[in-house]
Coordinates of C-alpha atoms and ligand atoms in Angstrom, one line a residue:
X75 CA -0.2 0.0 0.0
X76 CA 0.7 3.8 -1.0
X77 CA 2.2 6.0 2.0
X78 CA 0.3 8.7 0.8
X79 CA -2.3 10.4 3.1
X80 CA -6.1 8.2 2.2
X81 CA -8.0 9.7 -0.7
X82 CA -11.7 9.3 1.4
X83 CA -14.8 8.8 -1.5
X84 CA -16.8 11.7 -0.4
X85 CA -15.4 13.2 3.9
X86 CA -17.2 15.6 5.7
X87 CA -16.6 19.4 5.0
X88 CA -16.5 22.1 7.9
X89 CA -17.2 25.6 7.7
X90 CA -15.6 26.7 10.3
X91 CA -18.7 28.0 11.1
X92 CA -20.3 24.9 13.0
X93 CA -18.4 25.8 16.5
X94 CA -19.7 28.9 16.7
X95 CA -23.6 27.2 16.9
X96 CA -22.3 25.2 19.0
X97 CA -21.3 26.6 21.5
X98 CA -24.3 29.1 21.6
X99 CA -26.0 25.2 22.3
X100 CA -23.3 24.7 24.9
X101 CA -23.9 28.6 26.8
X102 CA -27.4 28.2 26.7
X103 CA -27.6 24.6 28.3
X104 CA -29.7 23.0 25.6
X105 CA -28.5 20.1 24.7
X106 CA -31.2 18.4 24.3
X107 CA -33.6 16.5 21.0
X108 CA -34.9 19.6 20.6
X109 CA -33.5 24.2 20.9
X110 CA -33.9 26.4 19.2
X111 CA -31.1 25.2 16.9
X112 CA -33.5 22.7 15.7
X113 CA -36.5 24.5 15.1
X114 CA -34.1 27.6 13.4
X115 CA -32.1 24.5 11.3
X116 CA -35.6 23.2 10.7
X117 CA -36.6 27.1 8.7
X118 CA -33.6 27.2 7.5
X119 CA -34.1 23.9 5.6
X120 CA -37.9 24.7 4.2
X121 CA -36.6 28.1 3.1
X122 CA -33.7 27.1 1.3
X123 CA -35.6 24.1 -0.4
X124 CA -39.2 26.4 -0.4
X125 CA -41.5 24.5 1.1
X126 CA -44.4 25.4 4.1
X127 CA -42.7 23.4 6.2
X128 CA -39.5 20.7 7.9
X129 CA -38.7 17.8 10.4
X130 CA -35.5 17.4 11.5
X131 CA -34.6 14.1 12.6
X132 CA -32.1 11.3 13.2
X133 CA -31.7 9.4 9.8
X134 CA -32.6 10.3 6.7
X135 CA -34.2 6.4 6.5
X136 CA -36.2 7.7 9.8
X137 CA -37.9 10.8 7.2
X138 CA -38.8 7.9 4.6
X139 CA -40.3 5.1 7.1
X140 CA -42.4 8.3 8.6
X141 CA -43.2 9.9 5.1
X142 CA -44.8 6.8 3.8
X143 CA -46.3 5.9 7.1
X144 CA -48.4 9.7 6.6
X145 CA -49.5 8.0 3.0
X146 CA -50.8 5.1 5.3
X147 CA -48.6 2.2 4.0
X148 CA -48.5 -1.2 5.7
X149 CA -48.6 -4.3 6.1
X150 CA -48.5 -5.7 2.7
X151 CA -49.6 -3.3 1.3
X152 CA -47.4 -2.8 -2.6
X153 CA -45.3 0.0 -3.1
X154 CA -42.9 0.7 -5.7
X155 CA -39.3 1.7 -5.6
X156 CA -36.4 2.9 -7.9
X157 CA -34.1 -0.8 -7.7
X158 CA -31.0 1.7 -7.9
X159 CA -29.9 3.1 -4.9
X160 CA -29.3 2.6 -1.2
X161 CA -31.4 0.2 0.9
X162 CA -32.3 2.7 2.9
X163 CA -34.1 4.4 1.1
X164 CA -35.9 0.9 1.1
X165 CA -35.7 -0.5 4.5
X166 CA -38.0 1.5 5.7
X167 CA -41.3 -0.3 3.6
X168 CA -40.2 -3.4 5.1
X169 CA -39.9 -1.6 8.5
X170 CA -44.1 -1.8 7.4
X171 CA -44.7 -4.5 6.9
X172 CA -45.2 -3.3 3.2
X173 CA -43.9 -5.7 -0.3
X174 CA -41.3 -3.8 -2.5
X175 CA -41.8 -3.3 -6.3
X176 CA -38.7 -2.3 -7.5
X177 CA -39.0 -0.5 -11.2
X178 CA -35.6 0.3 -13.3
X179 CA -33.3 3.4 -14.3
X180 CA -33.8 5.6 -18.0
X181 CA -30.3 5.9 -19.3
X182 CA -30.9 10.0 -19.8
X183 CA -31.2 10.3 -16.3
X184 CA -29.8 6.7 -14.4
X185 CA -33.4 7.5 -12.6
X186 CA -36.8 5.5 -11.7
X187 CA -37.8 5.1 -15.7
X188 CA -41.0 6.6 -16.6
X189 CA -41.7 3.6 -19.4
X190 CA -40.9 0.8 -16.3
X191 CA -43.2 2.6 -14.3
X192 CA -46.1 2.7 -16.4
X193 CA -45.5 -1.3 -17.2
X194 CA -45.7 -1.4 -12.9
X195 CA -48.9 0.6 -13.0
X196 CA -50.3 -2.4 -15.7
X197 CA -49.5 -5.3 -13.6
X198 CA -50.5 -3.9 -11.2
X199 CA -54.0 -2.5 -12.5
X200 CA -54.6 -6.2 -13.8
X201 CA -53.2 -8.4 -10.6
X202 CA -56.4 -5.6 -9.0
X203 CA -53.6 -4.2 -6.2
X204 CA -52.2 -0.5 -6.7
X205 CA -49.5 0.8 -4.3
X206 CA -49.5 3.0 -2.0
X207 CA -46.6 5.3 -2.6
X208 CA -43.9 5.2 -5.0
X209 CA -40.2 6.0 -4.3
X210 CA -38.3 8.1 -6.3
X211 CA -34.4 8.2 -6.1
X212 CA -32.7 11.0 -7.1
X213 CA -29.8 9.2 -8.2
X214 CA -26.2 10.6 -6.9
X215 CA -27.7 14.1 -7.1
X216 CA -29.1 14.2 -10.0
X217 CA -33.1 14.8 -10.4
X218 CA -35.0 11.9 -11.0
X219 CA -37.9 13.7 -14.5
X220 CA -40.5 14.3 -11.9
X221 CA -43.0 15.9 -15.4
X222 CA -42.8 12.7 -16.8
X223 CA -43.0 10.3 -13.5
X224 CA -45.9 12.7 -11.5
X225 CA -47.6 12.4 -14.7
X226 CA -47.9 8.5 -14.7
X227 CA -48.0 8.7 -10.8
X228 CA -51.3 11.8 -10.9
X229 CA -53.1 9.3 -13.3
X230 CA -53.6 6.3 -10.7
X231 CA -53.6 8.7 -8.1
X232 CA -50.6 6.7 -5.5
X233 CA -48.1 10.3 -4.3
X234 CA -44.9 10.7 -4.2
X235 CA -41.6 10.4 -1.7
X236 CA -38.4 11.9 -3.2
X237 CA -35.8 10.3 -1.7
X238 CA -33.7 13.2 -1.7
X239 CA -30.5 11.7 0.4
X240 CA -28.5 12.6 -2.9
X241 CA -29.5 15.0 -4.2
X242 CA -29.7 18.7 -1.4
X243 CA -29.2 21.5 -3.5
X244 CA -29.8 19.7 -6.8
X245 CA -32.6 21.3 -9.2
X246 CA -35.5 19.9 -11.8
X247 CA -36.5 23.3 -14.0
X248 CA -35.8 25.6 -11.4
X249 CA -37.7 24.0 -8.3
X250 CA -35.1 22.3 -5.5
X251 CA -35.2 18.0 -5.0
X252 CA -36.4 16.7 -2.4
X253 CA -39.4 19.0 -3.3
X254 CA -41.1 17.5 -5.6
X255 CA -43.3 14.5 -4.4
X256 CA -45.6 15.4 -1.4
X257 CA -42.8 14.9 1.0
X258 CA -39.1 14.8 0.8
X259 CA -36.4 13.5 2.5
X260 CA -32.9 14.5 2.4
X261 CA -30.0 13.5 4.3
X262 CA -27.6 14.6 6.6
X263 CA -25.7 10.9 6.4
X264 CA -21.0 11.8 7.4
X265 CA -20.9 11.2 3.5
X266 CA -23.7 13.8 2.0
X267 CA -22.9 16.6 0.9
X268 CA -24.0 18.8 3.4
X269 CA -23.4 16.8 7.5
X270 CA -24.5 17.0 10.5
X271 CA -22.4 13.7 11.6
X272 CA -25.8 12.0 11.6
X273 CA -29.3 13.4 10.9
X274 CA -32.1 14.2 7.9
X275 CA -35.4 16.0 7.8
X276 CA -38.7 15.9 6.4
X277 CA -40.3 17.9 3.7
X278 CA -43.5 19.5 3.0
X279 CA -46.1 21.0 2.8
X280 CA -48.6 19.1 4.2
X281 CA -47.7 21.6 7.3
X282 CA -50.3 18.9 9.5
X283 CA -48.7 15.7 8.3
X284 CA -45.7 17.1 9.9
X285 CA -46.7 17.6 12.9
X286 CA -48.2 13.9 13.0
X287 CA -44.6 13.0 11.9
X288 CA -43.2 14.5 15.3
X289 CA -45.9 13.6 17.2
X290 CA -44.5 9.7 16.0
X291 CA -40.4 10.6 16.1
X292 CA -41.4 12.0 19.7
X293 CA -42.5 8.9 20.9
X294 CA -45.7 9.6 19.9
X295 CA -47.3 10.6 23.2
X296 CA -51.0 12.1 24.3
X297 CA -51.5 15.0 24.8
X298 CA -51.7 14.4 28.9
X299 CA -50.6 15.0 32.0
X300 CA -48.9 11.7 32.6
X301 CA -47.5 8.9 29.9
X302 CA -49.7 8.3 27.9
X303 CA -49.7 6.6 24.0
X304 CA -52.6 5.5 22.2
X305 CA -50.1 5.0 18.8
X306 CA -46.8 3.0 18.6
X307 CA -44.3 5.7 17.6
X308 CA -40.1 6.0 17.6
X309 CA -37.1 7.8 18.7
X310 CA -36.6 9.9 16.2
X311 CA -35.5 13.8 16.7
X312 CA -32.1 14.6 16.7
X313 CA -29.9 16.9 19.3
X314 CA -29.7 20.7 19.2
X315 CA -26.2 20.2 18.8
X316 CA -25.9 18.5 15.4
X317 CA -28.7 20.5 14.5
X318 CA -25.9 22.8 15.4
X319 CA -23.5 21.7 12.7
X320 CA -26.3 21.6 9.5
X321 CA -26.4 25.4 10.4
X322 CA -23.1 26.3 10.0
X323 CA -22.9 23.2 7.1
X324 CA -26.1 24.8 5.5
X325 CA -24.5 28.4 4.7
X326 CA -22.2 26.8 2.4
X327 CA -24.5 24.4 0.8
X328 CA -23.7 26.3 -2.4
X329 CA -19.9 26.3 -2.6
X330 CA -20.2 22.3 -1.8
X331 CA -22.2 22.5 -5.0
X332 CA -19.7 24.5 -6.7
X333 CA -17.2 23.1 -5.9
X334 CA -18.1 19.2 -6.5
X335 CA -19.7 20.6 -9.8
X336 CA -15.9 21.4 -10.5
X337 CA -14.1 18.1 -8.9
X338 CA -16.0 15.9 -11.7
X339 CA -15.6 18.5 -15.0
X340 CA -12.2 17.5 -14.3
X341 CA -12.1 14.6 -14.0
X342 CA -13.9 14.8 -17.2
X343 CA -11.7 16.8 -19.0
X344 CA -8.9 14.7 -17.7
X345 CA -10.4 11.5 -18.1
X346 CA -13.5 11.5 -20.2
X347 CA -11.9 11.3 -24.1
X348 CA -10.4 7.7 -23.3
X349 CA -11.5 5.1 -25.1
X350 CA -14.1 3.2 -23.4
X351 CA -14.8 5.9 -20.3
X352 CA -18.0 7.4 -19.6
X353 CA -19.6 9.8 -17.4
X354 CA -23.3 10.3 -15.4
X355 CA -25.0 12.4 -17.8
X356 CA -26.5 15.2 -16.8
X357 CA -30.4 15.2 -17.6
X358 CA -30.9 19.0 -19.2
X359 CA -33.9 19.9 -17.9
X360 CA -32.2 20.2 -14.4
X361 CA -29.0 20.9 -12.2
X362 CA -26.8 17.8 -10.0
X363 CA -24.8 19.1 -7.8
X364 CA -22.3 15.9 -8.4
X365 CA -22.5 14.5 -5.3
X366 CA -20.7 12.1 -6.5
X367 CA -18.1 11.4 -9.8
X368 CA -19.5 8.5 -11.4
X369 CA -17.4 7.1 -14.1
X370 CA -18.3 4.0 -16.2
X371 CA -16.5 1.8 -19.1
X372 CA -17.3 0.3 -21.7
X373 CA -17.0 -3.5 -22.2
X374 CA -17.2 -2.9 -26.0
X375 CA -14.3 -0.8 -25.8
X376 CA -12.1 -1.7 -23.0
X377 CA -11.6 -4.4 -21.5
X378 CA -10.6 -3.4 -18.2
X379 CA -13.3 -3.8 -15.5
X380 CA -14.8 -1.1 -12.6
X381 CA -13.0 -3.5 -9.6
X382 CA -10.6 -3.0 -11.8
X383 CA -10.1 0.3 -11.2
X384 CA -11.2 0.2 -7.1
X385 CA -8.2 -2.0 -7.1
X386 CA -5.7 0.0 -8.7
X387 CA -7.4 2.7 -6.0
X388 CA -6.9 1.1 -3.3
X389 CA -3.3 0.5 -3.6
X390 CA -2.6 3.8 -3.9
X391 CA -4.7 4.3 -1.0
X392 CA -7.6 5.5 -2.6
X393 CA -10.9 5.0 -1.4
X394 CA -13.5 4.1 -4.1
X395 CA -17.0 1.9 -4.5
X396 CA -19.2 0.5 -7.2
X397 CA -22.1 2.1 -8.0
X398 CA -25.1 0.7 -5.7
X399 CA -26.1 -2.8 -6.4
X400 CA -29.1 -2.4 -7.2
X401 CA -31.7 -3.8 -5.3
X402 CA -33.7 -5.9 -7.0
X403 CA -30.4 -8.6 -7.1
X404 CA -30.5 -8.3 -3.5
X405 CA -30.4 -11.0 -1.9
X406 CA -33.5 -9.7 0.9
X407 CA -35.7 -9.0 -2.3
X408 CA -34.6 -12.4 -4.2
X409 CA -38.5 -13.0 -5.6
X410 CA -39.9 -9.2 -5.1
X411 CA -40.8 -8.1 -8.4
X412 CA -39.1 -6.0 -11.2
X413 CA -39.8 -4.2 -14.0
X414 CA -37.2 -2.8 -16.3
X415 CA -36.8 0.1 -18.7
X416 CA -37.2 -2.3 -23.0
X417 CA -37.5 -5.5 -22.9
X418 CA -34.5 -8.0 -22.0
X419 CA -32.6 -4.3 -21.1
X420 CA -32.2 -4.4 -17.5
X421 CA -30.7 0.1 -17.3
X422 CA -29.8 -1.0 -13.7
X423 CA -27.7 -3.9 -13.9
X424 CA -25.5 -2.1 -16.7
X425 CA -24.9 0.8 -14.9
X426 CA -24.4 -1.8 -11.5
X427 CA -21.9 -4.0 -14.3
X428 CA -20.1 -0.3 -15.8
X429 CA -19.7 2.2 -13.3
X430 CA -17.7 3.4 -10.5
X431 CA -17.1 5.8 -8.2
X432 CA -14.2 8.3 -7.6
X433 CA -13.7 10.8 -4.6
X434 CA -15.3 13.6 -4.7
X435 CA -15.6 15.4 -1.5
X436 CA -15.8 19.2 -1.7
X437 CA -12.0 19.0 -0.4
X438 CA -10.8 17.1 -2.9
X439 CA -7.5 18.8 -3.3
X440 CA -6.0 19.3 -7.2
X441 CA -3.2 16.9 -5.5
X442 CA -4.9 15.0 -4.4
X443 CA -8.1 15.0 -7.5
X444 CA -4.5 14.8 -9.8
X445 CA -2.6 11.0 -7.9
X446 CA -6.2 10.2 -8.4
X447 CA -6.8 10.9 -12.5
X448 CA -2.8 9.2 -12.6
X449 CA -3.7 5.8 -11.0
X450 CA -7.0 5.5 -13.3
X451 CA -5.0 6.9 -16.8
X452 CA -2.2 4.2 -16.2
X453 CA -5.1 1.4 -15.5
X454 CA -6.3 2.6 -18.9
X455 CA -3.8 3.5 -20.9
X456 CA -0.4 2.5 -19.3
X457 CA 0.6 6.1 -18.3
Ligands
LIG573 C1 -30.8 7.4 -1.9 C2 -30.7 7.3 -0.6 N1 -32.0 7.3 0.3 C3 -31.7 6.7 1.7 C4 -30.7 7.3 2.8 C5 -30.4 7.2 4.3 O1 -29.8 7.4 4.8 P1 -29.4 8.3 6.1 O2 -28.1 6.9 5.8 O3 -29.4 9.6 6.8 O4 -30.5 7.3 6.7 C6 -29.3 7.6 2.3 C7 -27.6 7.3 2.5 O5 -27.9 7.7 3.1 C8 -29.5 7.0 0.2 O6 -28.0 7.4 -0.1

């Protein structure tokens, strides 16, 4: 292994303003799972995104769980979900005893294919059981094509949860990702574009629904002078300290988006002309935050595989990862239904086989990025 310092895939990037907010929390003794920073963080995120309300919770997964429960998802219900995603999009479907049905990607954005979604609806229509919700993921920080997807969902009257865990700061036709469905979700996990060290946010214009989610997120305590409970709840709130970090991070979100897009541009310029090399396309309808730069290798043009690139980078102490393994290929979901984009072509399988996620941190130095580029070039063209 190289003696060089490790380059991480997507490490946290502190703004310097977080400590000021944390200090304030300590000085006022608000070290609790509520407090002024939590309330302010929610207001600031809602204002940034342009929605009526936001609820800060312990993770993006928790936010999806609450969204699905608000939509009435329960035992035996069907929920449609993008297949090309992280497990956090799907686990909440299982928490509620519901059944995920997976939808393929489209090649233009790598996000949920409206064609495959239509096929899935036709199938459930025949089977006589409509889904209770559709979870649409904005993959690697790129918005899905909501005009096309919502047209299909609205025709059947099925609400959408937008999993924008990776897409804070991205847009779709001028609107912020996270605001395109009935509910939207951000994650502030340590590897995200901004982080609270761990946390998430549920967004919606339906403030009454958010009130209900808050009730569940705080152990569903009835309005009574003693601890009384009529419904099942969760301990999903975040602390005032965690929210303080989030407020500091939010002040630099736009800078972080700019920096990640520049990282992407440099990879593309340095590697884009090598035969067989491609990159995740940016759909014309929006701006992606380029949370991760994803490179693809076309097996028709190069014999080098994504795993060879990942191993070569690891030799040099550089972290890279394969594209998410699609959910329909996971042992956990063996037997689940899956609808592909076109006859005989599963786009998500192709992307999984061809993609490599490259170090993409907004604090990746030019020298470090050059190190990454050199290793990849050496592997592909022997330079
Ligand atoms: C697409 C997607 N959905 C959901 C999650 C879950 O978020 P969290 O880790 O905050 O629970 C993540 C990331 O972690 C994600 O990438």
